[in-house]
Tab-separated table of C-alpha atoms in Angstrom:
chain	number	residue	atom	x	y	z
A	1	MET	CA	0.000	0.000	0.000
A	2	THR	CA	1.300	3.470	-0.845
A	3	PHE	CA	0.473	6.703	0.921
A	4	GLU	CA	0.141	10.023	-0.836
A	5	ARG	CA	0.692	13.575	0.306
A	6	PRO	CA	-1.591	16.391	-0.804
A	7	ALA	CA	-1.073	17.538	-4.360
A	8	GLY	CA	1.062	20.467	-5.419
A	9	THR	CA	1.227	22.433	-8.648
A	10	VAL	CA	3.757	23.011	-11.420
A	11	ILE	CA	4.372	26.779	-11.454
A	12	SER	CA	6.914	26.918	-14.271
A	13	VAL	CA	9.077	24.685	-16.483
A	14	SER	CA	12.537	25.437	-17.881
A	15	ARG	CA	15.219	23.864	-20.036
A	16	ASP	CA	18.449	24.856	-21.750
A	17	ASP	CA	20.427	23.004	-24.385
A	18	ALA	CA	23.696	24.516	-23.114
A	19	HIS	CA	25.394	24.260	-19.720
A	20	ARG	CA	24.449	27.704	-18.397
A	21	PHE	CA	23.605	28.538	-14.791
A	22	SER	CA	20.028	29.714	-15.406
A	23	LYS	CA	17.510	28.003	-17.673
A	24	PRO	CA	14.959	29.928	-19.741
A	25	VAL	CA	11.293	29.374	-18.912
A	26	VAL	CA	9.417	27.535	-21.683
A	27	GLY	CA	5.766	26.712	-22.359
A	28	SER	CA	6.174	22.988	-21.671
A	29	ILE	CA	8.814	20.291	-21.296
A	30	ARG	CA	8.828	16.664	-22.361
A	31	LEU	CA	10.287	14.164	-19.915
A	32	LEU	CA	11.910	11.084	-21.446
A	33	ALA	CA	12.093	7.885	-19.361
A	34	GLY	CA	15.628	7.201	-18.148
A	35	ILE	CA	16.943	10.348	-19.868
A	36	GLY	CA	15.452	13.542	-18.426
A	37	VAL	CA	14.160	16.729	-20.025
A	38	GLU	CA	14.190	16.545	-23.817
A	39	GLY	CA	16.513	19.238	-25.196
A	40	ASP	CA	18.130	20.001	-21.820
A	41	SER	CA	21.908	19.895	-21.361
A	42	HIS	CA	21.535	17.578	-18.343
A	43	ALA	CA	19.487	14.954	-20.227
A	44	GLY	CA	21.132	11.563	-20.533
A	45	ALA	CA	21.302	8.095	-18.996
A	46	THR	CA	24.827	8.829	-17.754
A	47	VAL	CA	25.933	11.865	-15.756
A	48	GLN	CA	25.841	15.165	-17.692
A	49	HIS	CA	26.921	17.672	-15.031
A	50	LEU	CA	30.287	18.901	-16.335
A	51	TYR	CA	32.186	18.524	-13.044
A	52	GLU	CA	30.817	15.035	-12.364
A	53	LYS	CA	31.305	13.976	-15.982
A	54	LYS	CA	35.042	14.657	-15.652
A	55	ARG	CA	35.217	12.516	-12.500
A	56	ASN	CA	33.189	9.530	-13.743
A	57	PRO	CA	31.668	9.867	-17.230
A	58	LEU	CA	29.932	6.474	-17.025
A	59	ALA	CA	28.115	7.132	-13.735
A	60	ARG	CA	24.324	6.862	-13.783
A	61	ASN	CA	22.628	10.244	-14.140
A	62	LEU	CA	20.731	10.777	-10.884
A	63	CYS	CA	20.126	14.447	-11.749
A	64	GLN	CA	17.906	14.199	-14.825
A	65	VAL	CA	15.271	16.612	-13.484
A	66	HIS	CA	15.828	19.451	-10.983
A	67	PHE	CA	12.881	20.635	-8.859
A	68	MET	CA	12.773	23.874	-6.879
A	69	ALA	CA	9.963	25.171	-4.647
A	70	ALA	CA	8.553	28.608	-5.478
A	71	GLU	CA	8.125	29.088	-1.728
A	72	LEU	CA	11.928	29.404	-1.508
A	73	PHE	CA	11.788	32.463	-3.765
A	74	ASP	CA	9.210	34.008	-1.408
A	75	ASP	CA	11.488	33.263	1.579
A	76	LEU	CA	14.485	34.861	-0.148
A	77	ALA	CA	12.768	38.124	-1.150
A	78	PRO	CA	12.812	39.741	2.339
A	79	THR	CA	16.573	39.062	2.522
A	80	GLY	CA	17.091	41.071	-0.667
A	81	TYR	CA	17.461	38.186	-3.101
A	82	ILE	CA	14.966	38.282	-5.942
A	83	VAL	CA	14.867	34.961	-7.794
A	84	ALA	CA	12.454	33.909	-10.538
A	85	PRO	CA	11.658	30.446	-11.949
A	86	GLY	CA	14.524	28.891	-13.905
A	87	GLU	CA	17.133	31.312	-12.592
A	88	LEU	CA	18.680	28.728	-10.230
A	89	GLY	CA	18.839	26.152	-13.017
A	90	GLU	CA	15.782	24.122	-12.097
A	91	ASN	CA	13.611	22.376	-14.675
A	92	VAL	CA	10.392	22.382	-12.645
A	93	THR	CA	9.319	25.095	-10.209
A	94	THR	CA	6.655	23.787	-7.822
A	95	ALA	CA	4.227	25.125	-5.226
A	96	GLY	CA	2.479	23.409	-2.349
A	97	ILE	CA	5.014	20.630	-1.658
A	98	ASP	CA	7.824	20.769	0.898
A	99	LEU	CA	10.337	19.237	-1.497
A	100	MET	CA	13.262	19.163	0.920
A	101	THR	CA	11.429	16.854	3.352
A	102	LEU	CA	10.463	14.197	0.814
A	103	PRO	CA	12.097	10.810	1.428
A	104	LEU	CA	14.386	9.037	-1.016
A	105	GLY	CA	12.444	7.220	-3.731
A	106	THR	CA	9.362	9.440	-3.542
A	107	ARG	CA	7.604	9.506	-6.896
A	108	LEU	CA	6.251	12.775	-8.225
A	109	HIS	CA	3.421	12.324	-10.733
A	110	LEU	CA	3.387	15.395	-12.972
A	111	GLY	CA	0.438	16.150	-15.204
A	112	ALA	CA	-1.298	13.275	-16.969
A	113	GLU	CA	1.614	10.867	-17.500
A	114	ALA	CA	5.078	11.828	-16.255
A	115	VAL	CA	6.582	10.197	-13.152
A	116	VAL	CA	9.917	11.166	-11.560
A	117	SER	CA	11.620	9.228	-8.749
A	118	ILE	CA	13.480	11.494	-6.308
A	119	THR	CA	17.173	10.598	-5.922
A	120	GLY	CA	18.502	13.319	-3.630
A	121	MET	CA	19.125	16.951	-2.829
A	122	ARG	CA	20.919	19.283	-5.176
A	123	SER	CA	24.415	20.131	-4.075
A	124	PRO	CA	24.557	23.908	-4.518
A	125	CYS	CA	27.913	25.098	-5.824
A	126	SER	CA	29.801	28.385	-5.665
A	127	LEU	CA	28.375	29.435	-9.051
A	128	ILE	CA	25.318	30.524	-7.073
A	129	ASN	CA	27.364	33.399	-5.639
A	130	GLY	CA	28.294	34.390	-9.188
A	131	TYR	CA	24.584	34.692	-9.930
A	132	GLN	CA	23.879	36.781	-6.790
A	133	LYS	CA	26.653	37.472	-4.301
A	134	GLY	CA	25.991	35.854	-0.916
A	135	LEU	CA	23.045	33.759	-2.125
A	136	MET	CA	24.851	30.499	-1.337
A	137	LYS	CA	24.596	31.283	2.401
A	138	GLN	CA	20.820	31.478	2.006
A	139	LEU	CA	20.646	28.074	0.290
A	140	VAL	CA	23.008	26.196	2.618
A	141	LYS	CA	22.726	27.136	6.280
A	142	THR	CA	24.148	25.609	9.450
A	143	ASP	CA	22.179	25.928	12.678
A	144	ALA	CA	23.614	26.335	16.200
A	145	ALA	CA	23.772	22.543	16.633
A	146	GLY	CA	25.840	22.209	13.452
A	147	THR	CA	23.050	20.702	11.362
A	148	VAL	CA	23.274	21.680	7.692
A	149	GLN	CA	20.020	22.780	6.070
A	150	ARG	CA	20.037	22.622	2.273
A	151	ARG	CA	17.433	24.526	0.254
A	152	GLY	CA	18.775	24.141	-3.285
A	153	GLY	CA	16.037	21.845	-4.531
A	154	ILE	CA	15.863	18.151	-5.275
A	155	MET	CA	16.838	15.898	-8.159
A	156	GLY	CA	15.208	12.903	-9.760
A	157	ILE	CA	15.197	10.406	-12.594
A	158	VAL	CA	12.358	9.996	-15.080
A	159	VAL	CA	10.474	6.725	-14.586
A	160	THR	CA	7.643	7.459	-17.026
A	161	GLY	CA	7.856	10.099	-19.724
A	162	GLY	CA	5.293	12.712	-20.610
A	163	VAL	CA	4.669	16.396	-21.223
A	164	VAL	CA	4.697	18.760	-18.231
A	165	ASN	CA	3.035	22.181	-18.359
A	166	PRO	CA	2.694	25.078	-15.926
A	167	GLY	CA	-0.535	24.566	-13.994
A	168	ASP	CA	-0.270	20.764	-14.015
A	169	GLY	CA	-1.001	19.041	-10.742
A	170	ILE	CA	1.662	17.115	-8.837
A	171	ARG	CA	0.732	13.968	-6.948
A	172	VAL	CA	3.211	12.759	-4.331
A	173	GLU	CA	3.615	8.988	-3.905
A	174	LEU	CA	5.693	8.144	-0.857
A	175	PRO	CA	7.823	4.982	-0.866
A	176	VAL	CA	6.563	1.897	0.958
A	177	GLY	CA	8.509	0.777	4.021
A	178	GLU	CA	11.310	2.667	5.703
A	179	GLN	CA	11.514	6.251	4.507
A	180	LEU	CA	15.109	7.374	4.177
A	181	PRO	CA	16.100	11.043	4.167
A	182	LEU	CA	17.558	12.531	1.022
A	183	GLY	CA	21.303	12.725	0.668
A	184	VAL	CA	23.189	15.031	-1.681
A	185	VAL	CA	23.573	13.904	-5.308
């Protein structure tokens, strides 16, 4: 038996055929099973991130689709950081789901067909400070107890392909059994 969380919504979708920091917002994206976002520079069965590709070009691509919560943008605004969908390199900007608390293996059902299995948290890199100076400290924080809180979004692999549009619903299917926290991918 699987348990589901309340549905969220796709706010925006983005893709870029080149390895640039931000991705332009588009009208829709097509997810390809085992590959990622059609036409995106990070699409592929093996790792496409330039740094990781140099280290192990045959590694499985666990970062086919990048999700970011629009609520993060709202949280950043009072600190002086104005961020819009796609500007942090995400493919899907969501609302209504606390992405960072989802367990490993959660399946996000997007629109009518697409399904993405969550593989881990994004590992924000120093390029974020090149986009907006000091922003990295807002996305990776350490509390008084030394616990690191990451807010750079989550990554996943495409299980079932399909077209994803802004306004599409998102159904959250939690994994059966022990629910493991997300690690960094």
